[in-house]
Every structure is written in structure tokens, then in C-alpha cells.
PDB file of C-alpha atoms in Angstrom:
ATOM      1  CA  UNK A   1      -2.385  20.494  -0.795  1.00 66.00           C
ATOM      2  CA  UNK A   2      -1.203  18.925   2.758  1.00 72.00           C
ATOM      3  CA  UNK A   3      -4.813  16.905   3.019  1.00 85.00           C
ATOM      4  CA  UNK A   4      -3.925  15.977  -0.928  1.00 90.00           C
ATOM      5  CA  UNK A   5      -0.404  14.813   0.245  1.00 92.00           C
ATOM      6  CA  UNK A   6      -1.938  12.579   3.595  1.00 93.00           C
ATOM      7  CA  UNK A   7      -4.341  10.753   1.769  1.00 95.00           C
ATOM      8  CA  UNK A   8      -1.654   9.793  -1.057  1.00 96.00           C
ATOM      9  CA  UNK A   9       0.533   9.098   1.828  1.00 97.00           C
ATOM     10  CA  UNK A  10      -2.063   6.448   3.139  1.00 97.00           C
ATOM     11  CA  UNK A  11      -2.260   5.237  -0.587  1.00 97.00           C
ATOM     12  CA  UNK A  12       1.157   4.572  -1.425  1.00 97.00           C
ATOM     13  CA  UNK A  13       1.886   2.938   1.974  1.00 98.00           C
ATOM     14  CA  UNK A  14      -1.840   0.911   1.597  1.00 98.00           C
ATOM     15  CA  UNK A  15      -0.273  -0.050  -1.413  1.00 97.00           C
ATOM     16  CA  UNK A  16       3.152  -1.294  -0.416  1.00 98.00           C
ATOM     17  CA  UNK A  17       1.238  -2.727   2.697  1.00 98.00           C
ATOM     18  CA  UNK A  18      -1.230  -4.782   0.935  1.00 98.00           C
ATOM     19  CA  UNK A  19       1.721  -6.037  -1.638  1.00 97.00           C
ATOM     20  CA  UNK A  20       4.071  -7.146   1.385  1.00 98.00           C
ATOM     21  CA  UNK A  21       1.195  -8.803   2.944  1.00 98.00           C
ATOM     22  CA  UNK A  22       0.637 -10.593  -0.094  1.00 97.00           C
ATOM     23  CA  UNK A  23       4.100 -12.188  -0.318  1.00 96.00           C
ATOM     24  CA  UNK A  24       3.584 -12.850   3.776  1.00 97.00           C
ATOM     25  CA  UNK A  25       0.604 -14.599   3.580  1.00 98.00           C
ATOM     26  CA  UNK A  26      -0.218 -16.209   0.140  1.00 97.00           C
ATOM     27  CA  UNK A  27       3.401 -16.488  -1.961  1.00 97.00           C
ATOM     28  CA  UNK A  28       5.693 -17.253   0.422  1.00 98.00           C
ATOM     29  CA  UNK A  29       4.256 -20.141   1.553  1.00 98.00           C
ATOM     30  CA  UNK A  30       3.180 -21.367  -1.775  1.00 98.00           C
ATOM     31  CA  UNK A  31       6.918 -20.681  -2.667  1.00 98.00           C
ATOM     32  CA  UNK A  32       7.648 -23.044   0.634  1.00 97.00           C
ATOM     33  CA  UNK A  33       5.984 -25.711  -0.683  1.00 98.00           C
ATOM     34  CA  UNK A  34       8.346 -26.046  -3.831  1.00 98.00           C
ATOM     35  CA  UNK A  35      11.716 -28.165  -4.049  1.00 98.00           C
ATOM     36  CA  UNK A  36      14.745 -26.609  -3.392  1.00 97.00           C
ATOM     37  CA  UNK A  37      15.852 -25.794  -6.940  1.00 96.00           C
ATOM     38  CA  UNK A  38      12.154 -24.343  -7.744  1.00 97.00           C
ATOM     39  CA  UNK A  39      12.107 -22.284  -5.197  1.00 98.00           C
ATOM     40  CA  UNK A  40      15.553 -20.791  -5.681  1.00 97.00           C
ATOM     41  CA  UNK A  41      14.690 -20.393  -9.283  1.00 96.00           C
ATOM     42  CA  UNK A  42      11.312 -18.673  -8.298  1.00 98.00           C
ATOM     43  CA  UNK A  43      12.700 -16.362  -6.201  1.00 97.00           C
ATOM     44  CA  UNK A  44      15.149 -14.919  -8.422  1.00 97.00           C
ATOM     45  CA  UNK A  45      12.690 -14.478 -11.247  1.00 97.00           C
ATOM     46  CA  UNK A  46      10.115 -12.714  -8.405  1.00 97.00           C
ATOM     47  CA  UNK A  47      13.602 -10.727  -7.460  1.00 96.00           C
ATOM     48  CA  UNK A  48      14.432  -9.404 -11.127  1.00 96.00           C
ATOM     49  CA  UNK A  49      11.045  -8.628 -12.151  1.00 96.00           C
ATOM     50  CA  UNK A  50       9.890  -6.695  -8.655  1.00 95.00           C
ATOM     51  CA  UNK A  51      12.229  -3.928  -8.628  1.00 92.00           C
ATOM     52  CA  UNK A  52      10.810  -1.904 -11.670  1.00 95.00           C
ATOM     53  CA  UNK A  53       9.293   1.182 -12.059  1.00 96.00           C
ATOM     54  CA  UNK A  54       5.961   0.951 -10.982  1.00 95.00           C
ATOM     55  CA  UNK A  55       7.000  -0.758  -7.824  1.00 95.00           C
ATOM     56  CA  UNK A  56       9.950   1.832  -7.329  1.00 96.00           C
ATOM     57  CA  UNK A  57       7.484   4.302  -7.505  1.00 97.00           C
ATOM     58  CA  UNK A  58       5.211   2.814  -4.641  1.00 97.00           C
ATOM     59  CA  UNK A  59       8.418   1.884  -2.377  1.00 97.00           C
ATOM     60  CA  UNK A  60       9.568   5.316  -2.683  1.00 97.00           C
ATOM     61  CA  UNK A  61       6.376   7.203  -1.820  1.00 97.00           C
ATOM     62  CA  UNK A  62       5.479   5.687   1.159  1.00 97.00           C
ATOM     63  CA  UNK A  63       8.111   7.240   2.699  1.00 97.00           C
ATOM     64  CA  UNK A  64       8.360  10.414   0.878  1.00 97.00           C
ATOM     65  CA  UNK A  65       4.762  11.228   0.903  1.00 96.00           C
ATOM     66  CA  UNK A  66       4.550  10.439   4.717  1.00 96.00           C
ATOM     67  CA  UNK A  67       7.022  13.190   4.926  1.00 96.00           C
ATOM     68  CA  UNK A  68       5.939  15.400   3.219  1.00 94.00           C
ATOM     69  CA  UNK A  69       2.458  15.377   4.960  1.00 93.00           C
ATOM     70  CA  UNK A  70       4.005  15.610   7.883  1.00 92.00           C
ATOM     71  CA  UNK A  71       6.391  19.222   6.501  1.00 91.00           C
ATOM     72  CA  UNK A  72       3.254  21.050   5.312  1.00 86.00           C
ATOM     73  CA  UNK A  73       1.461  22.374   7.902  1.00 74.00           C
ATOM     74  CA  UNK A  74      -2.588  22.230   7.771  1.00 71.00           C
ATOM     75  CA  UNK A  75      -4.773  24.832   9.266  1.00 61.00           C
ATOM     76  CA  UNK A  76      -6.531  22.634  12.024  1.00 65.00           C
ATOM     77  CA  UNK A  77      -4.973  19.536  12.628  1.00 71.00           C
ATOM     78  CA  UNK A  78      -4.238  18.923  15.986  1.00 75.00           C
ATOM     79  CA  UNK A  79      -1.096  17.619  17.172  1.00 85.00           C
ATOM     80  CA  UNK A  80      -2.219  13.949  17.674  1.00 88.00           C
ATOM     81  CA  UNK A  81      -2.685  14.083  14.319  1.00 89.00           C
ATOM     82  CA  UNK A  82       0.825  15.566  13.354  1.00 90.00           C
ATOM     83  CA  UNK A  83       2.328  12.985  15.641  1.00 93.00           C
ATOM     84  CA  UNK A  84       0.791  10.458  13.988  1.00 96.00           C
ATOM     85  CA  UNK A  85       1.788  11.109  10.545  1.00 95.00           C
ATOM     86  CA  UNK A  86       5.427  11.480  11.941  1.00 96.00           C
ATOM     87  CA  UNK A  87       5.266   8.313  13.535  1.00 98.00           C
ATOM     88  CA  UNK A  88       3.774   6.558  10.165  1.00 98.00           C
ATOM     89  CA  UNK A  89       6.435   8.195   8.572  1.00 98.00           C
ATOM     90  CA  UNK A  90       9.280   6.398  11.104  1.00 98.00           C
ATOM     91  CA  UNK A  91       7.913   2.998  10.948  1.00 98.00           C
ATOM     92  CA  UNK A  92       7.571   3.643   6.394  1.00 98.00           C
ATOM     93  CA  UNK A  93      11.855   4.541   6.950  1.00 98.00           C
ATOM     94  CA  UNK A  94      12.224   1.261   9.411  1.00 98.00           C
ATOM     95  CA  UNK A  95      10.569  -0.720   6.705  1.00 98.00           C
ATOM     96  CA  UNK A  96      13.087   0.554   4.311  1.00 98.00           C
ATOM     97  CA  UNK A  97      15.722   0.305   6.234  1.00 98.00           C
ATOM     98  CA  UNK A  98      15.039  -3.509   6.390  1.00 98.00           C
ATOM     99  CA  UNK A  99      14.595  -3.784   3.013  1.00 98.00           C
ATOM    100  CA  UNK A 100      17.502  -2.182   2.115  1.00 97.00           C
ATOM    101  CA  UNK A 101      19.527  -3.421   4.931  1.00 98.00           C
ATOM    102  CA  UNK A 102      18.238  -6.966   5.002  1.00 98.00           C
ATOM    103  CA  UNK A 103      15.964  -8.347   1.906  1.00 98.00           C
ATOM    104  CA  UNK A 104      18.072  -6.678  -1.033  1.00 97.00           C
ATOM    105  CA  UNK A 105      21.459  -8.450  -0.114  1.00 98.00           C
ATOM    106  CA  UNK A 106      20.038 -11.532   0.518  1.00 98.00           C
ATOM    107  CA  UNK A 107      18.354 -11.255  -2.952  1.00 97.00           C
ATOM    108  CA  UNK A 108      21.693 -10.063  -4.158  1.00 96.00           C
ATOM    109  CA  UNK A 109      23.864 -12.758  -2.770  1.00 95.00           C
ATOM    110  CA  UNK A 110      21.062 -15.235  -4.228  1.00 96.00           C
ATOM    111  CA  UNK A 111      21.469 -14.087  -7.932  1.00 95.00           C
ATOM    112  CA  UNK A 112      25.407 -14.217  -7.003  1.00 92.00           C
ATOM    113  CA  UNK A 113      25.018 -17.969  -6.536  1.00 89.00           C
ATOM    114  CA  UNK A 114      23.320 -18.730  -9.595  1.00 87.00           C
ATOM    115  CA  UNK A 115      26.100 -21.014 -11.673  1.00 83.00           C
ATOM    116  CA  UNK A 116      26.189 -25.010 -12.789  1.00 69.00           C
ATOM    117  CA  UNK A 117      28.129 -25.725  -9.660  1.00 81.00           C
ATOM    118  CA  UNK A 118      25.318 -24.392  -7.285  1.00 85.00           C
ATOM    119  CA  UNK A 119      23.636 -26.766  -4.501  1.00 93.00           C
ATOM    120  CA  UNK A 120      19.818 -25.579  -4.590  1.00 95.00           C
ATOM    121  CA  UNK A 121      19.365 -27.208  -0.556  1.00 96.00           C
ATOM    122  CA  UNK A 122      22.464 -24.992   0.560  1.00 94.00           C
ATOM    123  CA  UNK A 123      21.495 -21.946  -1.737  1.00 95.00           C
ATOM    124  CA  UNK A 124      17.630 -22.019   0.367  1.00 96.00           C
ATOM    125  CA  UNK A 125      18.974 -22.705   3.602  1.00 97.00           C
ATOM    126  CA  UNK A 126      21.277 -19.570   3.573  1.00 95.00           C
ATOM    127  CA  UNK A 127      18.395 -17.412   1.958  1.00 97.00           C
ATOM    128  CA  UNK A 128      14.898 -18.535   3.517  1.00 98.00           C
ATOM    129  CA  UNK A 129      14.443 -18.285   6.829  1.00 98.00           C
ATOM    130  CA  UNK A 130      16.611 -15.125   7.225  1.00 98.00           C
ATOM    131  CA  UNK A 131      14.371 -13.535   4.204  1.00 98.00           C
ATOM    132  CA  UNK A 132      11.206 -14.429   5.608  1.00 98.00           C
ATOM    133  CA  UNK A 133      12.139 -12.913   9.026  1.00 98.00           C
ATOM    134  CA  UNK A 134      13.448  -9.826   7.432  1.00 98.00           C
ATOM    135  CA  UNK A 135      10.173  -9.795   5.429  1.00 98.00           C
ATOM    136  CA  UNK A 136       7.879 -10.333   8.731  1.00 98.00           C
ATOM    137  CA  UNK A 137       9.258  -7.326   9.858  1.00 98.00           C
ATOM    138  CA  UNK A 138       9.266  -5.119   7.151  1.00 98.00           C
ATOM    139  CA  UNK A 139       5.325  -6.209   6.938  1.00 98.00           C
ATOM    140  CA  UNK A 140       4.697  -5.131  10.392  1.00 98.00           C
ATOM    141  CA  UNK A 141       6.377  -1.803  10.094  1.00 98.00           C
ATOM    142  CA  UNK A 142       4.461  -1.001   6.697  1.00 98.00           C
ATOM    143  CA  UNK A 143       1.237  -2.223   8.366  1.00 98.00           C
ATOM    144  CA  UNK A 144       1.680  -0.305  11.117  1.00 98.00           C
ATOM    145  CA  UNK A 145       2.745   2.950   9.171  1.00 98.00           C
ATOM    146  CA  UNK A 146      -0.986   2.387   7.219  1.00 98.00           C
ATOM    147  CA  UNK A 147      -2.319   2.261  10.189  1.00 98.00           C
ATOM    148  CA  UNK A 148      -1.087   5.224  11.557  1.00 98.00           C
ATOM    149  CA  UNK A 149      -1.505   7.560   8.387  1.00 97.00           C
ATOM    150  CA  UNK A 150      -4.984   6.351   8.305  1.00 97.00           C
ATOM    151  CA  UNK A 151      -5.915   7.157  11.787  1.00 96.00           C
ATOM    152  CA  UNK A 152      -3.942  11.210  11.042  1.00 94.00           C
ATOM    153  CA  UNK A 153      -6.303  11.098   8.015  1.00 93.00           C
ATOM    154  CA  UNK A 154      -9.816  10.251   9.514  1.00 92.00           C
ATOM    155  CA  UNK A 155      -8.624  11.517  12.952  1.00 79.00           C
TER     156      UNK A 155
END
């Protein structure tokens, strides 16, 4: 059961890894390149159509599976490998902690400013550049809790 539970920890946070890094490193910039009012209107369509189950589901295991490797104990695994799945499991909570804490209410105050009167330039420039650093880090901190889980799994 515990080896079953690390190696769907290092799924789900592969998974949530590998969609972060996609946004870092292919749609973001492509989103970059757009006017203002494109990009503002691309971003809240990404932003209402992200947060559904299937993603849900992936956002919320990396951090609960993590844990839960970590709480059931495994007849030979050292305790490298113990403090490596705890340590995976602290940078998965950082990562949500930004999200939640950073990324969500500036995707919340986004849709918020969505009205006839809105100025798409202004709108960016108070979204953009504090997203994409919010979203650097939460990358890192999912990359790095991969990482980790990986090396407790093959370790």
C-alpha cells in the first residue's frame, strides 16, 4: 500500500509539474505576445475552464498523496528516504500556498474587472507580471517536490 501511495504521489505531482511547466514555458509567452485586450480575454477563459474536476483532482493529490506516503510506514525504507518524501511533501504545500495565496486572487480580481468600462493595458499591467512571478515560483516548488518524491521512490 505505502509503495502504491509513493509512486501515485510522484504521479500526481509529475502531473501538476509537467502542466505548470507548460504554462511557464510554452503559453505564457505565447499569451505575451497578444494585445492587451486578447490577452486579458485569454486568460480569463484559461482561468474558468482550469479549475474543474480533473484538474482539482491532480492539484489536490499532489499534496495529499505526498502525505500520505510519508504517514504509512514501509518495512525498509531508510530515513533518507522518509525525509525525502516529507520534504516533497513541504515544497507540494508551498506550491499551494502560492497558488492559493497568490495566482487565485489575481485570477479573481481579473474576472472582477471584466465590464464595458474596463481598460485592457491597465487590467494586464496589474495582473501579468505579478502572475507570472507567482507562477515561477509555484513551478519551482512543484518541480522540486517531483524531484524529491522521485528520488524517495527509486532511492
Amino acid at each position: 500500500m505505502a509503495t502504491l501511495l509513493l509512486a501515485l504521489a510522484v504521479g500526481s505531482t509529475g502531473l501538476y509539474a509537467g502542466f505548470l511547466l507548460i504554462f511557464l514555458t510554452g503559453i505564457m509567452p505565447a499569451l505575451g505576445r497578444l494585445p492587451d485586450a486578447a490577452f486579458v480575454t485569454a486568460m480569463r477563459r484559461i482561468n474558468e475552464a482550469v479549475p474543474r474536476a480533473v484538474f482539482m483532482t491532480v492539484f489536490t493529490a499532489s499534496a495529499v498523496l505526498p502525505l500520505l506516503a510519508y504517514l504509512v510506514p514501509v518495512a525498509g525504507r531508510t530515513g533518507a528516504q522518509r525525509w525525502l518524501v516529507l520534504a516533497g511533501f513541504v515544497c507540494a504545500v508551498l506550491n499551494h500556498l502560492v497558488t492559493v495565496v497568490g495566482n487565485v486572487p489575481l485570477n479573481t480580481a481579473l474576472a472582477a474587472a471584466e465590464g464595458a468600462d474596463e481598460d485592457p493595458a491597465a487590467t494586464r499591467a496589474a495582473f501579468e507580471g505579478r502572475w507570472n512571478a507567482h507562477h515561477r515560483t509555484r513551478t519551482a516548488l512543484i518541480l522540486v517536490s517531483f524531484g524529491l518524491l522521485t528520488a524517495a521512490a527509486v532511492g
